[in-house]
DNA sequence: CTTGCTACTGGACGATCGATCAATTAGGCT
DNA sequence: AGCCTAATTGATCGATCGTCCAGTAGCAAG
């Protein structure tokens, strides 16, 4: 049923967030959805959390499968973020609907905050591990915020108009940022070595 | 009339894209909108282009007003991107509606491509000027793509949940990236000094 | 068999949507 | 004054929306 919601949002975008369309795709009646989820908003929120967690697990699995070193795992995660299956412009439709509800429904905001904190936590730990193996102490929080923003910004633009630049360029831009971080070129994202009084 | 469209989208988000709401805010009848713009889609497209150009001009003016050196102008643009007037979460509502239509209507895609190319051009020229004053030759296109993605990604997350981090942190992250670029830490974003055969 | 409970159906309700159009008003041109 | 065009109105249409609810089917317990 949640899968049907996501598929409807993929196919019809903003107008796919309709009980009738979703129930048609799911092959059930419209009343049944109101029986299980008490309102449309709760259904959308459940679908939101489901998609966010599934996406993070996909990225995390890709990261864990490829490469042993932290740097290789991070590279795998970056590449996976711009893989064709993730990059499908249809999926942006889904996120746009979700984000537009985050602004209005407090329950949606709660889902967003929770899943995004998890996402930053994954990125932060990975960045810290990469830094440790390169001899720099990375401040996980701001580094994760920057990398997630870079990933998201590139991903959104790639979905909006795929012809502007190529996915490999997006990967390169992220890798360059990580290299600069490990090379100490982003000193404000590293732990200060010494405290001055 | 276009102003009323933007205000309606700010106030009511996704549901504000309705001829009736817009006409009520504009203080005219619903029929009049169909008289001037032949359909709702054309009205939204006109409002999209209007907002995008107005935003770019605001940023460009802020950039030109503050500071004489290219680096100061770029800093002013970055700070302006996270100024309270730009950062209002309401405005994200408007962009989300526009982006969701970019995916479906070719005319919307055309508006997006045109305005985004302009935006990247502004950023690219500024980055190149900053690089020149620091003695590095910046490749305008990928650098502008990366900075715009970083700006957008941070801006979106700040609008979605303003409590996650502070606007000053976002400014710092962008400035750090620019400093790394000027310091030569992002070699793939610089022109190769020598050609090898 | 009856009772109670849950999954599930599908039609009805009022609201709102984009679009259309006849009718009315306003304004410049001769 | 007479006329033509453009601006503007508001009612109306069919479609679709979220929600609600009376009613059916399946099934376990008594």
Short mmCIF file of C-alpha atoms (C1' of nucleotides) in Angstrom, two decimals:
data_model
loop_
_atom_site.label_atom_id
_atom_site.label_comp_id
_atom_site.label_asym_id
_atom_site.label_seq_id
_atom_site.Cartn_x
_atom_site.Cartn_y
_atom_site.Cartn_z
CA UNK A 1 0.00 0.00 0.00
CA UNK A 2 2.89 2.32 0.81
CA UNK A 3 4.59 1.08 -2.33
CA UNK A 4 1.53 2.08 -4.31
CA UNK A 5 1.74 5.56 -2.79
CA UNK A 6 5.34 5.96 -3.88
CA UNK A 7 4.61 4.63 -7.34
CA UNK A 8 1.69 7.03 -7.73
CA UNK A 9 3.85 9.96 -6.67
CA UNK A 10 6.54 8.87 -9.11
CA UNK A 11 4.14 8.59 -11.98
CA UNK A 12 1.86 11.56 -11.45
CA UNK A 13 3.95 13.82 -9.26
CA UNK A 14 2.07 16.36 -7.24
CA UNK A 15 -1.28 15.12 -8.50
CA UNK A 16 -0.43 11.57 -7.59
CA UNK A 17 -0.97 12.35 -3.91
CA UNK A 18 -4.62 11.42 -4.24
CA UNK A 19 -6.38 8.68 -2.36
CA UNK A 20 -8.19 7.60 -5.48
CA UNK A 21 -5.09 7.28 -7.66
CA UNK A 22 -3.20 5.48 -4.93
CA UNK A 23 -6.03 3.07 -4.27
CA UNK A 24 -6.36 2.35 -7.98
CA UNK A 25 -2.67 1.49 -8.25
CA UNK A 26 -2.80 -0.58 -5.08
CA UNK A 27 -5.85 -2.41 -6.40
CA UNK A 28 -7.97 -1.69 -3.35
CA UNK A 29 -10.86 0.60 -2.60
CA UNK A 30 -10.48 4.15 -1.40
CA UNK A 31 -12.23 3.36 1.83
CA UNK A 32 -9.63 0.79 2.79
CA UNK A 33 -6.90 3.37 2.92
CA UNK A 34 -8.90 5.43 5.36
CA UNK A 35 -9.46 2.29 7.36
CA UNK A 36 -5.75 1.60 7.90
CA UNK A 37 -4.39 5.15 7.87
CA UNK A 38 -6.86 7.52 9.41
CA UNK A 39 -6.19 10.28 6.92
CA UNK A 40 -4.29 10.99 3.75
CA UNK A 41 -1.65 12.93 5.66
CA UNK A 42 -0.74 9.88 7.74
CA UNK A 43 -0.38 7.75 4.63
CA UNK A 44 1.95 10.28 3.04
CA UNK A 45 3.99 10.54 6.21
CA UNK A 46 4.37 6.76 6.37
CA UNK A 47 5.43 6.67 2.73
CA UNK A 48 7.92 9.47 3.39
CA UNK A 49 9.62 7.64 6.22
CA UNK A 50 9.62 4.41 4.25
CA UNK A 51 11.31 5.99 1.23
CA UNK A 52 13.87 7.87 3.28
CA UNK A 53 14.93 4.82 5.25
CA UNK A 54 15.01 2.60 2.20
CA UNK A 55 17.18 5.10 0.35
CA UNK A 56 19.60 5.41 3.22
CA UNK A 57 19.87 1.65 3.54
CA UNK A 58 20.53 1.33 -0.17
CA UNK A 59 23.33 3.89 0.03
CA UNK A 60 24.74 2.35 3.18
CA UNK A 61 24.72 -1.13 1.68
CA UNK A 62 26.44 0.09 -1.48
CA UNK A 63 28.98 1.77 0.72
CA UNK A 64 29.63 -1.29 2.84
CA UNK A 65 29.77 -3.69 -0.10
CA UNK A 66 32.41 -1.86 -2.10
CA UNK A 67 35.86 -1.35 -0.73
CA UNK A 68 37.30 -1.86 2.65
CA UNK A 69 38.99 1.40 3.43
CA UNK A 70 36.86 4.31 4.67
CA UNK A 71 37.85 6.37 1.64
CA UNK A 72 36.67 3.62 -0.72
CA UNK A 73 33.42 3.27 1.18
CA UNK A 74 32.79 6.99 0.92
CA UNK A 75 33.54 6.93 -2.79
CA UNK A 76 31.09 4.09 -3.24
CA UNK A 77 28.42 6.07 -1.40
CA UNK A 78 29.03 9.12 -3.58
CA UNK A 79 28.91 7.07 -6.75
CA UNK A 80 25.75 5.34 -5.57
CA UNK A 81 24.13 8.72 -4.92
CA UNK A 82 24.36 9.47 -8.63
CA UNK A 83 23.67 5.99 -9.92
CA UNK A 84 20.93 5.73 -12.53
CA UNK A 85 18.50 4.04 -10.16
CA UNK A 86 18.75 6.86 -7.63
CA UNK A 87 19.00 9.62 -10.19
CA UNK A 88 15.71 8.91 -11.88
CA UNK A 89 13.96 12.25 -12.22
CA UNK A 90 10.74 10.52 -11.22
CA UNK A 91 11.98 10.14 -7.69
CA UNK A 92 12.48 13.87 -7.36
CA UNK A 93 8.72 14.21 -7.85
CA UNK A 94 8.23 12.18 -4.71
CA UNK A 95 10.65 14.23 -2.64
CA UNK A 96 9.17 17.50 -3.85
CA UNK A 97 5.73 16.45 -2.65
CA UNK A 98 7.17 15.39 0.69
CA UNK A 99 9.16 18.56 1.17
CA UNK A 100 6.18 20.73 0.38
CA UNK A 101 4.31 19.01 3.20
CA UNK A 102 7.23 19.29 5.61
CA UNK A 103 6.65 23.02 5.58
CA UNK A 104 3.03 22.71 6.69
CA UNK A 105 2.48 19.54 8.69
CA UNK A 106 4.39 19.20 11.97
CA UNK A 107 4.25 15.41 11.69
CA UNK A 108 6.02 15.67 8.36
CA UNK A 109 8.64 17.93 9.85
CA UNK A 110 9.25 15.33 12.55
CA UNK A 111 9.81 12.63 9.95
CA UNK A 112 12.18 14.87 8.02
CA UNK A 113 14.20 15.85 11.07
CA UNK A 114 14.54 12.26 12.19
CA UNK A 115 15.59 10.83 8.84
CA UNK A 116 17.90 13.70 8.02
CA UNK A 117 19.66 13.44 11.35
CA UNK A 118 20.24 9.78 10.59
CA UNK A 119 21.60 10.64 7.16
CA UNK A 120 24.01 13.24 8.54
CA UNK A 121 25.08 10.79 11.19
CA UNK A 122 26.02 8.21 8.56
CA UNK A 123 27.90 10.77 6.50
CA UNK A 124 29.59 12.26 9.56
CA UNK A 125 30.90 8.97 10.86
CA UNK A 126 32.19 8.04 7.43
CA UNK A 127 33.89 11.40 6.98
CA UNK A 128 35.49 11.12 10.39
CA UNK A 129 36.80 7.66 9.57
CA UNK A 130 38.21 8.91 6.29
CA UNK A 131 39.88 11.79 8.08
CA UNK A 132 41.36 9.53 10.72
CA UNK A 133 42.95 7.33 8.07
CA UNK A 134 44.48 10.44 6.54
CA UNK A 135 45.68 11.92 9.77
CA UNK A 136 43.21 14.77 10.12
CA UNK A 137 40.50 15.12 12.76
CA UNK A 138 37.25 15.98 10.96
CA UNK A 139 34.45 17.84 12.71
CA UNK A 140 31.65 15.44 11.81
CA UNK A 141 28.68 17.77 12.08
CA UNK A 142 29.61 20.65 9.76
CA UNK A 143 31.38 18.30 7.37
CA UNK A 144 28.30 16.12 7.07
CA UNK A 145 26.09 19.17 6.59
CA UNK A 146 28.27 20.43 3.77
CA UNK A 147 28.60 17.11 1.99
CA UNK A 148 24.90 16.34 2.23
CA UNK A 149 24.09 19.79 0.87
CA UNK A 150 26.51 19.30 -1.99
CA UNK A 151 25.10 15.86 -2.76
CA UNK A 152 21.52 17.07 -2.59
CA UNK A 153 22.12 20.22 -4.61
CA UNK A 154 23.84 18.32 -7.39
CA UNK A 155 21.26 15.57 -7.31
CA UNK A 156 18.34 17.98 -7.56
CA UNK A 157 19.83 19.87 -10.45
CA UNK A 158 20.64 16.64 -12.26
CA UNK A 159 17.04 15.50 -11.87
CA UNK A 160 15.58 18.84 -12.90
CA UNK A 161 17.55 19.02 -16.14
CA UNK A 162 19.74 16.01 -16.80
CA UNK A 163 21.45 17.70 -19.72
CA UNK A 164 23.19 20.42 -17.73
CA UNK A 165 26.06 18.25 -16.60
CA UNK A 166 26.91 14.58 -16.34
CA UNK A 167 26.65 12.38 -13.26
CA UNK A 168 30.38 11.71 -13.45
CA UNK A 169 30.98 15.43 -13.05
CA UNK A 170 28.84 15.45 -9.94
CA UNK A 171 30.84 12.56 -8.52
CA UNK A 172 34.06 14.42 -9.33
CA UNK A 173 32.88 17.58 -7.57
CA UNK A 174 32.04 15.62 -4.42
CA UNK A 175 35.29 13.68 -4.50
CA UNK A 176 37.23 16.90 -4.92
CA UNK A 177 35.54 18.35 -1.87
CA UNK A 178 36.40 15.26 0.18
CA UNK A 179 40.01 15.36 -1.03
CA UNK A 180 40.27 19.01 -0.06
CA UNK A 181 38.86 18.17 3.35
CA UNK A 182 41.37 15.38 3.88
CA UNK A 183 44.16 17.55 2.59
CA UNK A 184 43.49 20.10 5.29
CA UNK A 185 42.27 22.73 2.85
CA UNK A 186 39.04 23.25 4.82
CA UNK A 187 40.54 24.13 8.21
CA UNK A 188 37.23 25.25 9.69
CA UNK A 189 35.91 21.72 9.25
CA UNK A 190 38.74 20.20 11.28
CA UNK A 191 39.19 19.99 15.02
CA UNK A 192 41.56 22.67 16.23
CA UNK A 193 44.81 21.05 17.23
CA UNK A 194 45.47 23.41 20.08
CA UNK A 195 43.30 25.61 22.20
CA UNK A 196 44.47 29.20 22.70
CA UNK A 197 43.44 31.15 25.74
CA UNK B 1 -1.10 39.75 -10.98
CA UNK B 2 2.15 37.82 -11.01
CA UNK B 3 2.86 39.22 -7.56
CA UNK B 4 -0.44 37.82 -6.39
CA UNK B 5 0.56 34.42 -7.76
CA UNK B 6 3.80 34.44 -5.81
CA UNK B 7 2.08 35.61 -2.66
CA UNK B 8 -0.53 32.87 -2.96
CA UNK B 9 2.17 30.24 -3.42
CA UNK B 10 4.03 31.61 -0.41
CA UNK B 11 0.96 31.55 1.77
CA UNK B 12 -0.72 28.33 0.74
CA UNK B 13 2.11 26.39 -0.83
CA UNK B 14 1.12 23.65 -3.18
CA UNK B 15 -2.56 24.45 -2.82
CA UNK B 16 -1.95 28.10 -3.57
CA UNK B 17 -1.48 27.31 -7.25
CA UNK B 18 -5.18 27.77 -7.87
CA UNK B 19 -6.75 30.32 -10.15
CA UNK B 20 -9.39 31.12 -7.57
CA UNK B 21 -6.99 31.78 -4.70
CA UNK B 22 -4.73 33.85 -6.90
CA UNK B 23 -7.60 35.90 -8.28
CA UNK B 24 -8.90 36.50 -4.76
CA UNK B 25 -5.53 37.80 -3.62
CA UNK B 26 -5.12 39.89 -6.74
CA UNK B 27 -8.60 41.34 -6.24
CA UNK B 28 -9.81 40.41 -9.70
CA UNK B 29 -12.11 37.80 -11.12
CA UNK B 30 -11.03 34.34 -12.12
CA UNK B 31 -11.99 34.96 -15.69
CA UNK B 32 -9.59 37.86 -16.03
CA UNK B 33 -6.60 35.63 -15.42
CA UNK B 34 -7.67 33.36 -18.23
CA UNK B 35 -8.06 36.42 -20.41
CA UNK B 36 -4.47 37.59 -19.99
CA UNK B 37 -2.73 34.23 -19.55
CA UNK B 38 -4.44 31.61 -21.64
CA UNK B 39 -4.07 28.91 -19.04
CA UNK B 40 -2.95 28.37 -15.50
CA UNK B 41 0.30 26.82 -16.67
CA UNK B 42 1.31 29.99 -18.50
CA UNK B 43 0.62 32.09 -15.43
CA UNK B 44 2.77 29.85 -13.26
CA UNK B 45 5.56 29.89 -15.85
CA UNK B 46 5.48 33.69 -15.96
CA UNK B 47 5.61 33.86 -12.18
CA UNK B 48 8.50 31.39 -12.16
CA UNK B 49 10.60 33.45 -14.52
CA UNK B 50 9.71 36.63 -12.66
CA UNK B 51 10.80 35.24 -9.30
CA UNK B 52 14.00 33.71 -10.63
CA UNK B 53 15.11 36.90 -12.35
CA UNK B 54 14.16 39.06 -9.39
CA UNK B 55 16.12 36.82 -7.03
CA UNK B 56 19.19 36.86 -9.25
CA UNK B 57 19.06 40.62 -9.54
CA UNK B 58 18.75 40.97 -5.78
CA UNK B 59 21.80 38.77 -5.25
CA UNK B 60 23.74 40.53 -7.99
CA UNK B 61 22.90 43.96 -6.59
CA UNK B 62 23.95 42.92 -3.08
CA UNK B 63 27.15 41.59 -4.58
CA UNK B 64 27.90 44.75 -6.53
CA UNK B 65 27.03 47.09 -3.67
CA UNK B 66 29.30 45.55 -1.07
CA UNK B 67 33.00 45.49 -1.54
CA UNK B 68 35.17 46.24 -4.49
CA UNK B 69 37.38 43.21 -4.81
CA UNK B 70 35.98 40.10 -6.48
CA UNK B 71 36.46 38.13 -3.26
CA UNK B 72 34.42 40.68 -1.30
CA UNK B 73 31.71 40.65 -3.94
CA UNK B 74 31.50 36.87 -3.77
CA UNK B 75 31.31 36.97 0.01
CA UNK B 76 28.50 39.49 -0.20
CA UNK B 77 26.63 37.21 -2.61
CA UNK B 78 27.05 34.25 -0.31
CA UNK B 79 25.91 36.19 2.72
CA UNK B 80 22.93 37.55 0.76
CA UNK B 81 21.95 34.01 -0.21
CA UNK B 82 21.37 33.24 3.46
CA UNK B 83 19.96 36.60 4.48
CA UNK B 84 16.64 36.47 6.35
CA UNK B 85 14.68 37.88 3.42
CA UNK B 86 15.89 35.14 1.10
CA UNK B 87 15.85 32.39 3.68
CA UNK B 88 12.17 32.68 4.52
CA UNK B 89 10.82 29.15 4.46
CA UNK B 90 7.76 30.47 2.70
CA UNK B 91 9.77 31.04 -0.43
CA UNK B 92 10.79 27.41 -0.57
CA UNK B 93 7.10 26.62 -1.01
CA UNK B 94 7.15 28.60 -4.21
CA UNK B 95 10.23 26.91 -5.58
CA UNK B 96 8.91 23.46 -4.73
CA UNK B 97 5.78 24.10 -6.75
CA UNK B 98 7.84 25.37 -9.65
CA UNK B 99 10.27 22.48 -9.58
CA UNK B 100 7.46 19.96 -9.51
CA UNK B 101 6.16 21.47 -12.73
CA UNK B 102 9.59 21.58 -14.34
CA UNK B 103 9.47 17.81 -14.39
CA UNK B 104 6.23 17.68 -16.36
CA UNK B 105 5.79 20.79 -18.49
CA UNK B 106 8.40 21.43 -21.21
CA UNK B 107 7.72 25.16 -21.03
CA UNK B 108 8.65 25.08 -17.35
CA UNK B 109 11.81 23.18 -18.14
CA UNK B 110 12.72 25.88 -20.64
CA UNK B 111 12.30 28.59 -18.03
CA UNK B 112 14.38 26.62 -15.55
CA UNK B 113 17.18 25.94 -17.98
CA UNK B 114 17.34 29.57 -19.06
CA UNK B 115 17.36 31.06 -15.56
CA UNK B 116 19.73 28.47 -14.16
CA UNK B 117 22.20 29.00 -16.99
CA UNK B 118 22.11 32.70 -16.15
CA UNK B 119 22.71 31.96 -12.49
CA UNK B 120 25.65 29.71 -13.19
CA UNK B 121 27.05 32.33 -15.54
CA UNK B 122 26.99 34.96 -12.81
CA UNK B 123 28.62 32.61 -10.32
CA UNK B 124 31.16 31.39 -12.85
CA UNK B 125 32.34 34.85 -13.83
CA UNK B 126 32.63 35.86 -10.21
CA UNK B 127 34.58 32.74 -9.31
CA UNK B 128 36.91 33.26 -12.24
CA UNK B 129 37.55 36.85 -11.18
CA UNK B 130 38.25 35.73 -7.63
CA UNK B 131 40.64 33.10 -8.92
CA UNK B 132 42.44 35.58 -11.14
CA UNK B 133 43.04 37.91 -8.21
CA UNK B 134 44.54 34.96 -6.32
CA UNK B 135 46.66 33.70 -9.14
CA UNK B 136 44.69 30.59 -10.04
CA UNK B 137 42.78 29.94 -13.26
CA UNK B 138 39.33 28.67 -12.28
CA UNK B 139 37.28 26.50 -14.65
CA UNK B 140 34.08 28.52 -14.49
CA UNK B 141 31.58 25.85 -15.42
CA UNK B 142 32.26 23.07 -12.92
CA UNK B 143 33.09 25.58 -10.20
CA UNK B 144 29.78 27.37 -10.69
CA UNK B 145 27.93 24.06 -10.72
CA UNK B 146 29.50 23.04 -7.44
CA UNK B 147 28.97 26.34 -5.68
CA UNK B 148 25.37 26.66 -6.82
CA UNK B 149 24.69 23.10 -5.66
CA UNK B 150 26.28 23.85 -2.30
CA UNK B 151 24.29 27.07 -1.94
CA UNK B 152 21.03 25.44 -2.96
CA UNK B 153 21.52 22.36 -0.82
CA UNK B 154 22.25 24.40 2.28
CA UNK B 155 19.45 26.82 1.53
CA UNK B 156 16.89 24.06 1.09
CA UNK B 157 17.85 22.32 4.30
CA UNK B 158 17.78 25.60 6.20
CA UNK B 159 14.27 26.30 4.93
CA UNK B 160 13.03 22.77 5.62
CA UNK B 161 14.14 22.79 9.24
CA UNK B 162 15.72 26.06 10.37
CA UNK B 163 16.87 24.54 13.64
CA UNK B 164 19.35 22.09 12.19
CA UNK B 165 22.15 24.61 11.78
CA UNK B 166 22.58 28.35 11.65
CA UNK B 167 22.79 30.56 8.55
CA UNK B 168 26.25 31.68 9.64
CA UNK B 169 27.39 28.07 9.46
CA UNK B 170 26.08 27.84 5.92
CA UNK B 171 28.01 30.97 4.99
CA UNK B 172 31.13 29.52 6.59
CA UNK B 173 30.82 26.28 4.65
CA UNK B 174 30.53 28.15 1.35
CA UNK B 175 33.40 30.47 2.19
CA UNK B 176 35.57 27.50 3.13
CA UNK B 177 34.87 25.92 -0.22
CA UNK B 178 35.81 29.12 -2.04
CA UNK B 179 38.98 29.45 0.00
CA UNK B 180 39.92 25.87 -0.82
CA UNK B 181 39.29 26.57 -4.50
CA UNK B 182 41.49 29.68 -4.43
CA UNK B 183 44.14 27.84 -2.47
CA UNK B 184 44.48 25.27 -5.21
CA UNK B 185 43.03 22.46 -3.10
CA UNK B 186 40.46 21.59 -5.78
CA UNK B 187 42.82 20.95 -8.69
CA UNK B 188 40.14 19.46 -10.91
CA UNK B 189 38.33 22.79 -10.87
CA UNK B 190 41.36 24.68 -12.16
CA UNK B 191 42.66 25.02 -15.70
CA UNK B 192 45.58 22.70 -16.29
CA UNK B 193 48.73 24.77 -16.48
CA UNK B 194 50.30 22.70 -19.22
CA UNK B 195 48.92 20.49 -21.92
CA UNK B 196 50.52 17.10 -22.31
CA UNK B 197 50.42 15.24 -25.59
"C1'" DC C 1 -25.55 -21.65 14.25
"C1'" DT C 2 -24.79 -17.41 16.26
"C1'" DT C 3 -22.03 -13.71 17.72
"C1'" DG C 4 -18.40 -10.41 17.39
"C1'" DC C 5 -14.62 -8.49 15.10
"C1'" DT C 6 -11.80 -7.07 11.33
"C1'" DA C 7 -10.82 -6.33 6.43
"C1'" DC C 8 -12.86 -4.32 2.78
"C1'" DT C 9 -16.22 -2.29 -0.70
"C1'" DG C 10 -18.25 1.42 -3.20
"C1'" DG C 11 -21.43 5.03 -3.37
"C1'" DA C 12 -22.75 9.70 -1.52
"C1'" DC C 13 -21.56 14.38 0.22
"C1'" DG C 14 -19.93 18.92 -0.06
"C1'" DA C 15 -16.03 21.44 -1.59
"C1'" DT C 16 -12.88 22.99 -4.96
"C1'" DC C 17 -10.62 22.68 -9.16
"C1'" DG C 18 -9.53 24.63 -14.41
"C1'" DA C 19 -11.88 26.15 -18.05
"C1'" DT C 20 -15.50 28.42 -20.69
"C1'" DC C 21 -18.55 32.02 -22.12
"C1'" DA C 22 -22.34 35.37 -22.53
"C1'" DA C 23 -22.87 39.82 -20.68
"C1'" DT C 24 -21.20 44.22 -19.05
"C1'" DT C 25 -18.07 48.14 -18.64
"C1'" DA C 26 -14.38 51.26 -20.11
"C1'" DG C 27 -11.77 53.88 -23.43
"C1'" DG C 28 -9.91 55.53 -27.60
"C1'" DC C 29 -10.92 56.79 -32.55
"C1'" DT C 30 -13.65 58.92 -36.17
"C1'" DA D 1 -22.49 60.94 -30.68
"C1'" DG D 2 -21.53 56.47 -32.58
"C1'" DC D 3 -18.59 52.48 -32.86
"C1'" DC D 4 -15.13 49.06 -32.14
"C1'" DT D 5 -11.96 46.75 -29.36
"C1'" DA D 6 -10.21 45.30 -25.07
"C1'" DA D 7 -10.80 44.64 -20.14
"C1'" DT D 8 -13.51 42.54 -16.79
"C1'" DT D 9 -17.17 40.08 -14.46
"C1'" DG D 10 -19.52 36.15 -12.43
"C1'" DA D 11 -22.18 32.22 -13.28
"C1'" DT D 12 -21.73 27.62 -14.91
"C1'" DC D 13 -19.81 23.07 -16.41
"C1'" DG D 14 -17.87 18.54 -15.64
"C1'" DA D 15 -14.24 16.47 -13.10
"C1'" DT D 16 -11.86 15.31 -9.05
"C1'" DC D 17 -10.82 15.87 -4.41
"C1'" DG D 18 -10.87 13.96 0.98
"C1'" DT D 19 -13.87 12.13 3.94
"C1'" DC D 20 -17.53 9.52 5.61
"C1'" DC D 21 -20.45 5.52 6.25
"C1'" DA D 22 -23.84 1.82 5.55
"C1'" DG D 23 -23.15 -2.62 4.19
"C1'" DT D 24 -20.73 -7.20 2.76
"C1'" DA D 25 -17.49 -11.00 3.35
"C1'" DG D 26 -14.30 -13.85 5.95
"C1'" DC D 27 -13.20 -15.98 10.16
"C1'" DA D 28 -12.38 -17.33 15.01
"C1'" DA D 29 -14.71 -18.15 19.50
"C1'" DG D 30 -18.73 -19.29 22.09
#
